[in-house]
XYZ file of C-alpha atoms in Angstrom:
620
model
C 4.695 4.219 -12.589
C 8.452 3.950 -12.489
C 10.674 4.041 -9.457
C 10.724 6.785 -6.855
C 13.458 8.797 -8.580
C 11.584 8.749 -11.875
C 8.417 9.855 -10.140
C 10.162 12.736 -8.378
C 11.829 13.794 -11.618
C 8.426 13.895 -13.271
C 7.080 16.041 -10.448
C 9.961 18.477 -10.819
C 9.389 18.643 -14.554
C 5.707 19.286 -13.923
C 6.540 22.059 -11.478
C 8.629 23.743 -14.153
C 5.827 23.306 -16.684
C 3.031 24.820 -14.639
C 4.858 27.617 -12.819
C 3.867 30.518 -15.048
C 3.989 34.178 -14.099
C 1.374 36.548 -15.561
C 4.068 38.258 -17.636
C 4.737 34.990 -19.464
C 1.123 33.991 -19.876
C -0.535 33.815 -23.248
C -4.035 33.111 -21.900
C -5.376 34.815 -18.790
C -8.719 35.583 -17.252
C -10.978 34.789 -14.313
C -13.168 31.972 -13.037
C -16.423 33.049 -11.406
C -19.600 31.584 -9.939
C -22.242 31.575 -12.664
C -25.076 32.544 -10.323
C -23.378 35.261 -8.283
C -20.507 36.421 -10.475
C -18.183 36.151 -7.488
C -14.621 34.911 -8.041
C -13.808 31.282 -7.259
C -10.614 30.662 -5.313
C -8.452 27.607 -6.042
C -10.202 26.640 -9.242
C -7.997 24.493 -11.480
C -7.580 25.858 -15.010
C -6.034 23.488 -17.541
C -5.076 23.449 -21.178
C -7.197 20.383 -21.855
C -5.445 17.014 -22.009
C -2.072 18.443 -20.970
C -0.123 19.018 -17.784
C -0.293 22.791 -18.326
C -2.465 24.128 -15.540
C -2.734 26.866 -12.939
C -4.831 27.709 -9.895
C -6.913 30.823 -9.375
C -6.161 33.426 -6.725
C -8.579 35.249 -4.444
C -9.757 37.370 -7.355
C -10.449 34.249 -9.419
C -7.582 35.172 -11.744
C -5.463 32.667 -13.629
C -2.679 32.757 -16.207
C -1.574 29.963 -18.526
C 1.282 29.653 -20.992
C -0.147 27.875 -24.006
C 1.007 27.502 -27.606
C -0.111 30.100 -30.109
C -3.355 29.300 -31.862
C -6.635 27.619 -30.979
C -6.950 25.868 -27.643
C -9.534 24.608 -25.173
C -9.097 25.874 -21.623
C -11.166 24.080 -18.960
C -11.841 25.216 -15.402
C -12.886 22.956 -12.569
C -13.544 23.642 -8.896
C -14.758 21.485 -6.046
C -18.523 21.879 -5.831
C -18.990 23.102 -9.412
C -19.657 21.545 -12.775
C -16.597 21.962 -14.996
C -16.740 24.277 -17.980
C -14.394 25.414 -20.711
C -13.749 28.023 -23.336
C -12.244 27.835 -26.811
C -9.601 30.519 -27.151
C -7.052 31.708 -29.658
C -3.792 32.415 -27.894
C -2.487 34.891 -27.008
C -5.516 36.428 -25.343
C -6.622 37.867 -22.024
C -9.819 38.554 -20.119
C -11.190 35.046 -20.687
C -13.971 34.566 -18.150
C -15.102 31.034 -17.352
C -18.374 30.748 -15.450
C -19.008 27.644 -13.354
C -22.414 26.374 -12.276
C -22.629 25.084 -8.716
C -23.416 21.396 -8.302
C -26.920 20.899 -6.933
C -27.626 19.639 -3.444
C -27.945 15.919 -2.878
C -31.351 14.422 -3.556
C -31.610 11.088 -1.712
C -34.400 10.091 -4.083
C -31.874 10.079 -6.899
C -29.977 7.010 -7.966
C -26.416 5.836 -7.572
C -25.407 4.785 -11.071
C -24.795 1.095 -11.694
C -21.395 0.041 -13.074
C -23.150 -1.231 -16.178
C -24.321 2.346 -16.801
C -20.659 3.315 -17.050
C -19.412 0.311 -19.007
C -20.632 1.340 -22.459
C -18.354 4.389 -22.471
C -15.637 3.135 -20.121
C -15.338 -0.515 -21.109
C -11.631 -0.860 -20.264
C -12.039 0.696 -16.828
C -15.113 -1.451 -16.221
C -13.163 -4.627 -17.011
C -10.285 -3.587 -14.754
C -12.595 -2.658 -11.887
C -14.611 -5.877 -12.248
C -11.506 -7.945 -11.479
C -10.208 -5.647 -8.743
C -10.454 -6.016 -4.948
C -12.717 -2.951 -4.984
C -15.150 -4.521 -7.404
C -15.224 -7.705 -5.324
C -15.176 -6.167 -1.848
C -18.755 -7.232 -1.169
C -18.055 -10.909 -1.811
C -14.819 -11.262 0.160
C -15.246 -14.618 1.904
C -12.789 -13.751 4.681
C -14.902 -10.767 5.718
C -17.994 -12.973 5.993
C -16.007 -15.591 7.913
C -14.936 -12.987 10.456
C -18.391 -11.423 10.690
C -20.685 -14.439 10.968
C -18.671 -17.509 9.921
C -20.530 -18.076 6.637
C -17.882 -17.213 4.036
C -16.194 -20.614 3.711
C -16.769 -24.179 4.835
C -14.530 -23.717 7.883
C -15.522 -20.130 8.566
C -17.144 -20.904 11.912
C -13.720 -21.796 13.316
C -11.635 -19.179 15.067
C -13.065 -15.750 15.855
C -16.608 -14.978 14.665
C -17.864 -11.492 15.525
C -21.565 -12.244 15.885
C -20.825 -15.219 18.152
C -17.669 -14.286 20.039
C -17.407 -10.512 20.328
C -18.598 -8.832 23.534
C -19.580 -5.904 21.291
C -22.044 -7.920 19.204
C -24.976 -7.583 21.597
C -24.952 -3.784 21.477
C -23.808 -3.525 17.852
C -25.048 -6.659 16.056
C -24.417 -5.352 12.532
C -20.962 -3.881 13.183
C -19.793 -1.516 10.410
C -18.391 -4.060 7.941
C -20.957 -3.231 5.264
C -20.050 0.472 5.381
C -16.848 -0.395 3.505
C -17.371 -3.782 1.896
C -20.965 -3.290 0.749
C -21.319 0.512 0.796
C -24.362 0.678 -1.493
C -26.195 -1.610 0.925
C -25.132 0.648 3.809
C -26.259 3.806 2.011
C -29.674 2.278 1.318
C -30.318 1.533 4.988
C -27.941 1.749 7.907
C -26.887 0.306 10.167
C -27.176 -2.973 8.318
C -25.363 -6.295 8.472
C -23.334 -7.704 5.615
C -25.391 -9.442 2.978
C -24.563 -13.130 2.429
C -22.328 -14.291 -0.407
C -25.262 -15.858 -2.233
C -27.217 -12.577 -2.211
C -27.644 -11.724 -5.919
C -28.381 -8.032 -5.332
C -25.963 -5.534 -6.836
C -25.571 -3.901 -3.421
C -23.560 -7.013 -2.529
C -22.052 -8.115 -5.819
C -20.793 -4.698 -6.924
C -18.743 -3.982 -3.800
C -17.142 -0.553 -4.064
C -18.764 0.481 -7.324
C -18.059 3.362 -9.706
C -20.660 5.567 -8.020
C -19.248 4.992 -4.530
C -16.176 6.950 -5.615
C -17.327 9.108 -8.520
C -20.544 10.377 -6.918
C -18.858 11.145 -3.595
C -19.112 14.893 -3.071
C -17.223 15.401 0.173
C -15.704 13.748 3.212
C -15.097 15.323 6.601
C -11.378 14.725 7.052
C -11.518 16.072 10.603
C -13.258 12.778 11.447
C -11.163 10.275 9.500
C -11.664 7.358 11.895
C -15.395 7.011 11.254
C -15.779 3.754 9.311
C -16.887 3.695 5.703
C -19.578 5.760 4.017
C -21.104 6.915 7.273
C -23.726 9.640 6.983
C -22.540 12.936 8.371
C -18.942 12.234 7.367
C -19.292 11.200 3.731
C -21.770 12.947 1.435
C -22.956 12.042 -2.058
C -24.590 13.877 -4.927
C -27.664 12.157 -6.320
C -30.323 13.640 -8.565
C -33.615 12.747 -10.206
C -32.916 15.310 -12.950
C -31.195 13.601 -15.918
C -29.346 16.818 -16.763
C -27.697 16.906 -13.335
C -26.162 13.435 -12.995
C -22.796 14.476 -11.634
C -19.664 12.368 -12.006
C -16.638 13.611 -10.085
C -13.093 13.192 -11.370
C -9.558 14.150 -10.369
C -8.237 15.754 -13.569
C -10.346 18.899 -13.616
C -10.188 19.362 -17.391
C -13.198 17.239 -18.385
C -16.253 19.219 -19.471
C -17.954 16.374 -21.305
C -21.687 15.834 -20.737
C -23.942 12.891 -21.537
C -27.597 13.475 -20.771
C -28.856 11.132 -18.086
C -25.426 9.550 -17.518
C -22.846 12.114 -16.487
C -21.922 15.733 -16.157
C -18.311 16.253 -15.131
C -17.141 17.947 -11.944
C -13.673 18.301 -10.445
C -13.085 16.742 -7.031
C -9.483 16.739 -5.752
C -10.487 14.351 -2.955
C -10.381 11.528 -5.501
C -6.581 11.653 -5.434
C -6.249 10.783 -1.740
C -8.846 12.048 0.756
C -11.544 9.690 -0.464
C -9.382 6.758 0.628
C -9.840 7.772 4.270
C -13.431 6.529 4.124
C -12.389 2.880 4.211
C -8.641 2.888 4.803
C -8.823 4.734 8.108
C -11.151 3.781 10.935
C -11.381 2.973 14.617
C -13.694 1.065 16.918
C -16.272 2.603 19.258
C -16.137 0.862 22.651
C -18.674 3.127 24.360
C -21.109 3.064 21.435
C -21.536 6.844 21.222
C -20.666 7.025 17.507
C -17.552 9.083 18.260
C -14.612 7.298 16.703
C -12.101 10.081 17.354
C -12.238 10.096 21.157
C -9.686 8.626 23.514
C -10.370 4.944 23.984
C -11.301 4.316 20.355
C -8.598 2.038 18.949
C -7.568 2.566 15.344
C -7.975 -0.532 13.212
C -7.398 0.688 9.645
C -4.488 3.157 9.936
C -3.323 3.681 6.351
C -4.662 7.139 5.499
C -3.252 8.878 8.586
C 0.049 7.040 8.135
C 0.313 8.605 4.688
C -0.961 11.987 5.894
C 1.696 12.109 8.620
C 4.497 11.246 6.194
C 6.461 13.524 3.821
C 4.593 11.925 0.921
C 1.452 13.948 1.730
C 3.276 17.300 1.743
C 2.509 19.097 -1.511
C 5.644 21.212 -1.057
C 7.892 18.178 -0.630
C 9.819 16.645 -3.538
C 8.515 13.312 -2.214
C 4.863 14.306 -2.652
C 2.908 11.296 -3.877
C -0.816 10.597 -3.644
C -2.671 7.337 -3.148
C -3.698 7.381 -6.811
C -0.100 7.888 -7.965
C 0.803 4.460 -6.620
C -2.341 2.381 -6.518
C -3.857 3.482 -9.841
C -0.911 3.289 -12.165
C -0.764 5.595 -15.163
C -1.291 3.956 -18.544
C -0.379 4.779 -22.130
C -4.020 4.939 -23.189
C -4.819 8.158 -25.022
C -8.495 8.215 -24.033
C -10.472 7.421 -20.920
C -13.643 6.558 -22.813
C -14.900 4.962 -26.003
C -16.462 8.155 -27.310
C -14.658 9.653 -30.288
C -13.056 12.887 -29.098
C -10.940 15.443 -30.920
C -8.046 15.228 -28.467
C -5.733 12.638 -26.933
C -4.253 12.480 -23.473
C -0.526 12.200 -22.732
C 0.901 9.004 -21.232
C 0.098 8.608 -17.550
C -3.085 10.693 -17.372
C -5.491 7.808 -17.941
C -5.099 5.569 -14.937
C -5.657 1.893 -14.366
C -8.717 0.867 -12.363
C -7.181 -2.380 -11.132
C -6.480 -0.453 -7.897
C -3.697 -2.743 -6.714
C -2.342 -3.131 -3.197
C -0.749 -6.330 -1.914
C -0.012 -7.873 -5.290
C 3.333 -9.578 -5.849
C 4.748 -6.551 -7.658
C 3.831 -4.216 -4.800
C 5.060 -6.515 -2.034
C 8.383 -7.158 -3.737
C 9.014 -3.459 -4.239
C 7.880 -2.195 -0.841
C 11.089 -2.112 1.231
C 14.845 -2.666 1.012
C 16.597 -5.222 3.215
C 20.331 -4.960 3.933
C 22.501 -7.322 5.944
C 25.945 -6.892 7.533
C 27.734 -10.018 8.713
C 30.922 -10.562 10.695
C 32.629 -13.881 11.464
C 35.007 -13.485 14.379
C 36.442 -16.609 15.917
C 33.586 -18.813 17.077
C 30.791 -16.285 16.483
C 28.896 -15.030 13.446
C 27.327 -11.633 14.087
C 24.491 -10.495 11.809
C 22.823 -7.086 11.572
C 19.685 -6.845 9.440
C 18.048 -3.542 8.534
C 14.725 -3.100 6.779
C 14.277 0.302 5.156
C 10.741 1.418 4.339
C 12.036 3.458 1.432
C 9.427 2.623 -1.203
C 6.067 2.783 0.564
C 4.061 5.855 1.539
C 2.653 4.402 4.740
C 3.682 1.875 7.389
C 4.625 -1.640 6.347
C 2.629 -3.684 6.786
C -0.576 -1.663 6.864
C -4.293 -2.406 6.774
C -6.242 -4.529 9.246
C -4.348 -5.717 12.301
C -3.981 -9.341 11.193
C -1.558 -8.331 8.409
C 2.039 -9.097 9.338
C 5.587 -9.485 8.048
C 8.059 -12.042 9.351
C 11.811 -11.533 9.222
C 13.506 -14.928 9.400
C 17.299 -15.134 9.846
C 19.287 -18.379 9.678
C 22.942 -19.414 9.626
C 23.974 -22.873 8.449
C 27.087 -24.878 7.674
C 26.897 -27.938 5.483
C 23.105 -27.733 5.706
C 22.996 -27.837 9.512
C 21.607 -24.887 11.497
C 24.068 -23.053 13.708
C 22.945 -22.389 17.261
C 21.449 -18.935 17.703
C 22.875 -17.370 20.862
C 21.070 -14.021 20.660
C 17.760 -12.939 22.157
C 15.908 -11.707 19.052
C 13.324 -14.445 18.517
C 9.956 -14.719 16.801
C 6.929 -14.902 19.089
C 3.849 -17.083 18.941
C 2.099 -14.928 16.333
C 4.586 -16.309 13.807
C 2.942 -19.697 14.366
C 3.633 -22.365 16.977
C 4.573 -25.733 15.526
C 6.920 -27.342 13.036
C 9.112 -24.760 11.234
C 9.147 -27.013 8.177
C 5.420 -26.274 7.847
C 5.779 -22.531 8.357
C 5.413 -22.291 12.123
C 8.301 -19.980 12.922
C 7.804 -19.092 16.607
C 11.056 -19.442 18.554
C 13.307 -18.988 15.522
C 15.683 -16.032 15.069
C 13.795 -13.121 13.571
C 11.207 -10.432 14.157
C 7.527 -10.003 13.423
C 6.331 -6.662 12.096
C 2.716 -6.131 13.061
C 0.338 -4.497 15.514
C -1.041 -6.497 18.434
C -4.273 -5.466 20.140
C -5.461 -6.560 23.556
C -8.955 -6.770 24.997
C -10.486 -5.406 28.174
C -8.951 -8.253 30.189
C -5.454 -7.544 28.860
C -5.233 -10.671 26.726
C -4.551 -10.730 23.018
C -4.354 -10.617 20.206
C -8.001 -9.681 19.772
C -9.828 -8.489 16.707
C -10.052 -4.725 16.301
C -13.738 -4.670 17.248
C -12.816 -5.826 20.754
C -9.562 -3.896 21.198
C -9.054 -1.700 24.246
C -5.336 -1.038 23.826
C -2.436 -1.627 21.466
C 0.056 -3.906 23.218
C 2.812 -3.219 20.711
C 3.271 -1.939 17.189
C 6.482 -2.928 15.401
C 5.448 -1.853 11.909
C 7.865 0.422 10.042
C 6.696 3.969 9.169
C 7.304 5.531 5.773
C 10.956 6.531 5.251
C 11.978 4.852 8.526
C 14.149 1.793 9.139
C 14.330 -0.986 11.698
C 17.463 -2.938 12.646
C 17.894 -6.188 14.546
C 20.948 -8.206 15.591
C 21.587 -11.955 15.647
C 24.548 -14.024 16.849
C 25.302 -17.632 15.982
C 27.836 -20.008 17.550
C 30.315 -21.549 15.117
C 31.739 -24.915 16.209
C 35.298 -25.826 15.320
C 35.823 -27.344 11.917
C 35.949 -26.439 8.245
C 33.136 -25.398 5.929
C 31.590 -22.207 4.580
C 28.788 -20.547 6.528
C 25.578 -19.533 4.777
C 23.666 -16.617 6.310
C 20.146 -16.111 5.006
C 17.586 -13.372 5.728
C 14.047 -13.550 4.365
C 11.184 -11.094 4.767
C 7.820 -12.822 4.377
C 4.384 -11.197 4.117
C 1.354 -12.894 5.623
C -2.261 -11.883 5.185
C -3.300 -13.084 8.648
C -2.002 -14.592 11.870
C -1.210 -18.243 11.297
C -3.478 -19.246 14.194
C -6.429 -17.465 12.552
C -5.687 -19.088 9.192
C -5.574 -22.512 10.834
C -8.721 -21.877 12.846
C -10.671 -21.029 9.707
C -9.009 -23.697 7.586
C -8.247 -21.128 4.909
C -6.380 -22.332 1.840
C -7.484 -19.436 -0.382
C -7.578 -15.700 0.187
C -10.877 -13.845 0.383
C -11.099 -13.648 -3.406
C -10.517 -17.328 -4.118
C -6.809 -17.217 -4.962
C -4.369 -19.778 -3.503
C -3.196 -18.603 -0.082
C 0.582 -18.332 0.116
C 0.443 -18.254 3.939
C -0.022 -22.040 3.941
C 2.182 -22.888 0.952
C 5.802 -24.045 0.937
C 8.548 -23.021 0.756
C 8.065 -19.676 2.521
C 4.540 -19.924 3.976
C 3.812 -16.369 2.956
C 4.883 -14.103 0.109
C 8.637 -13.594 -0.141
C 9.247 -9.837 -0.172
C 13.023 -9.731 0.330
C 15.688 -12.436 0.154
C 19.370 -11.889 1.054
C 22.017 -14.626 1.234
C 25.693 -14.292 2.157
C 28.422 -16.933 2.135
C 31.169 -16.522 4.737
C 34.269 -18.546 3.823
C 35.208 -21.042 6.493
C 38.787 -21.806 7.625
C 40.907 -23.968 5.321
C 41.688 -27.554 6.344
C 44.506 -27.889 8.925
C 47.043 -29.018 6.273
C 46.110 -26.405 3.687
C 49.477 -24.673 4.012
C 51.620 -27.852 3.704
C 52.452 -29.615 0.449
C 53.430 -33.283 0.568
C 56.899 -33.440 -1.049
C 56.252 -37.017 -2.005
C 53.212 -36.166 -4.056
C 53.755 -36.701 -7.762
C 51.411 -33.787 -8.460
C 53.015 -31.246 -6.160
C 55.111 -29.660 -8.878
C 57.222 -27.860 -6.262
C 59.861 -28.560 -3.652
C 58.557 -29.871 -0.377
C 59.160 -26.639 1.510
C 57.453 -24.306 -0.991
C 53.951 -24.481 0.572
C 50.971 -22.472 -0.766
C 51.146 -18.734 -1.321
C 49.579 -16.693 1.497
C 45.997 -15.402 1.104
C 45.713 -11.757 1.993
C 42.486 -10.192 3.268
C 42.660 -6.483 2.564
C 41.098 -3.768 4.725
C 40.979 -6.162 7.651
C 43.152 -8.471 9.666
C 46.000 -10.206 7.867
C 45.587 -13.417 9.812
C 45.529 -15.597 6.711
C 49.003 -14.426 5.630
C 51.973 -16.616 6.555
C 53.741 -13.828 8.399
C 51.245 -13.400 11.208
C 52.504 -11.028 13.889
C 50.648 -12.933 16.576
C 53.477 -15.395 16.954
C 51.631 -18.273 15.347
C 53.003 -20.379 12.569
C 50.621 -19.226 9.819
C 47.350 -20.806 8.811
C 48.975 -24.145 8.020
C 50.851 -24.602 11.272
C 49.483 -26.755 14.062
C 49.705 -23.814 16.472
C 48.352 -21.305 13.972
C 45.700 -18.771 14.947
C 42.710 -18.503 12.614
C 40.497 -15.448 12.838
C 38.479 -14.065 9.985
C 36.559 -10.832 10.076
C 34.320 -10.268 7.108
C 31.936 -7.340 6.891
C 29.489 -7.458 4.054
C 26.835 -4.920 3.203
C 24.620 -6.745 0.818
C 21.591 -5.575 -1.039
C 19.327 -8.565 -1.391
C 18.617 -10.515 -4.470
C 15.277 -9.003 -5.279
C 12.427 -10.815 -6.826
C 11.400 -7.588 -8.495
C 9.039 -6.782 -11.279
C 10.585 -4.963 -14.212
C 8.946 -1.779 -13.033
C 10.019 -0.453 -9.645
C 7.516 1.697 -7.834
C 7.541 4.213 -5.047
C 4.734 3.142 -2.789
C 2.077 5.247 -1.181
C -1.817 -0.279 0.241
C -4.560 -1.172 1.501
């Protein structure tokens, strides 16, 4: 997907395309329940493999503007198998009857990813390498749960050993998200070990976990994972009723024993609440919405409470729009079909979140600097203008560090302000990435336990001490002042925004050098000790040497009479203190009694380590 403006332009174009009045329509009709004949409200009717679509009203009526000639019109509605009709436009009175999806049969199977791979080989390959496909074998999750994920996993916090909640809730709910098939088979259940060869562990969040999900109770979003009573699935022992839900609504393809298509709009966003929104349950009553339950995964509600979730807003963007990028592939499957899809409809199943491209295109950092006399004043603002939820988001150990420095000739200038990084930035040698005490700010959420100490893991949280993360479309500004000693030399002001996957103390306690999927961990790697999201540098010119305005008349290279001097340097739109005719009574910049004052205001957009494609963001 392109940048935010491109995305909004596409939405506006789509709005123009699909807003069709009955008077303009060339195909019209009704969508009804096949068993009862009653009209179906809010069915989606689409000219197959296009963006031409309309919804049905209370009478089940729809109207579409389609080209003259033969066409396939497909209707889909939540809770029904999709169905279509071949028509010759213009025409009216086209009735499409939809069969209701059967009730869930727990004796039925959840399809294995290999069942899907023969027809969806590209998607299978993408999913296999994705965080979703490997959620069940994330070594960090095992390290936090029982200390068995890595060689040093028993260091630092281990839930089964250290949490006061472990006695009453020994399994926790980790498996409900990271090994959902295992949880659905029998719950509550603990995470399976990394060496467990069963597909319930190795397949993580599989195809069926998403595409066989029938519904989710979004009035209870904080219940973790695929919890029964909140998330429901559709399983069947009848090969003709193997439902596969999708988000397009124009697929009426059937393969006996493998899939029968059904439209489910929850796959665009609501489904994400299952694992990207949850809270703890301190009193153990299985009510995660009550006061006293502390939210741990906040991403879904952050998006829901932002303008990006508003379907009437020009900013409307779903989770899928950002995290499952549109591709140029004309087909979603390997089966030979008589139609092709337009660019963007077939989406990637890499399901990206905190990749380099996403992190480097998440926010915009600006910096204003002023050098007045013996002080450099720096204002830094971080705008969350490209992400559809808070930054950072996800589990509470995620954090961003803003680090601000001012140097002259390689030596740090003394910071005289009060905005300093706390201990969660790491206590130790700054050269090794321990930034506590340096000028800057940490963006994160800190929990505290029942005794008021923290940070604690979300399972043990009783309150949120502070939350400095930046909501969608919001900005945060901080100020820094540095003392400038007398003497020449330019001043370099540098602001960096660095993303870390965990508190440095937790990383050290576990001895992690790789992330949970076996990739090198940037949190412990020079030069930034985290992933560099934003990088802004400004050079403030220092004062000229004391004799800069005097030319030695005896110099053979002067080329001018001894009293000519150097021409004045004029600073426009500011003080004229570098001009020879200073009104302050001084003798100009070259005189021994001269007054030097330089005010320089710079609004600088950072040098961005961007990917070629800029995205609007709606990642967890």
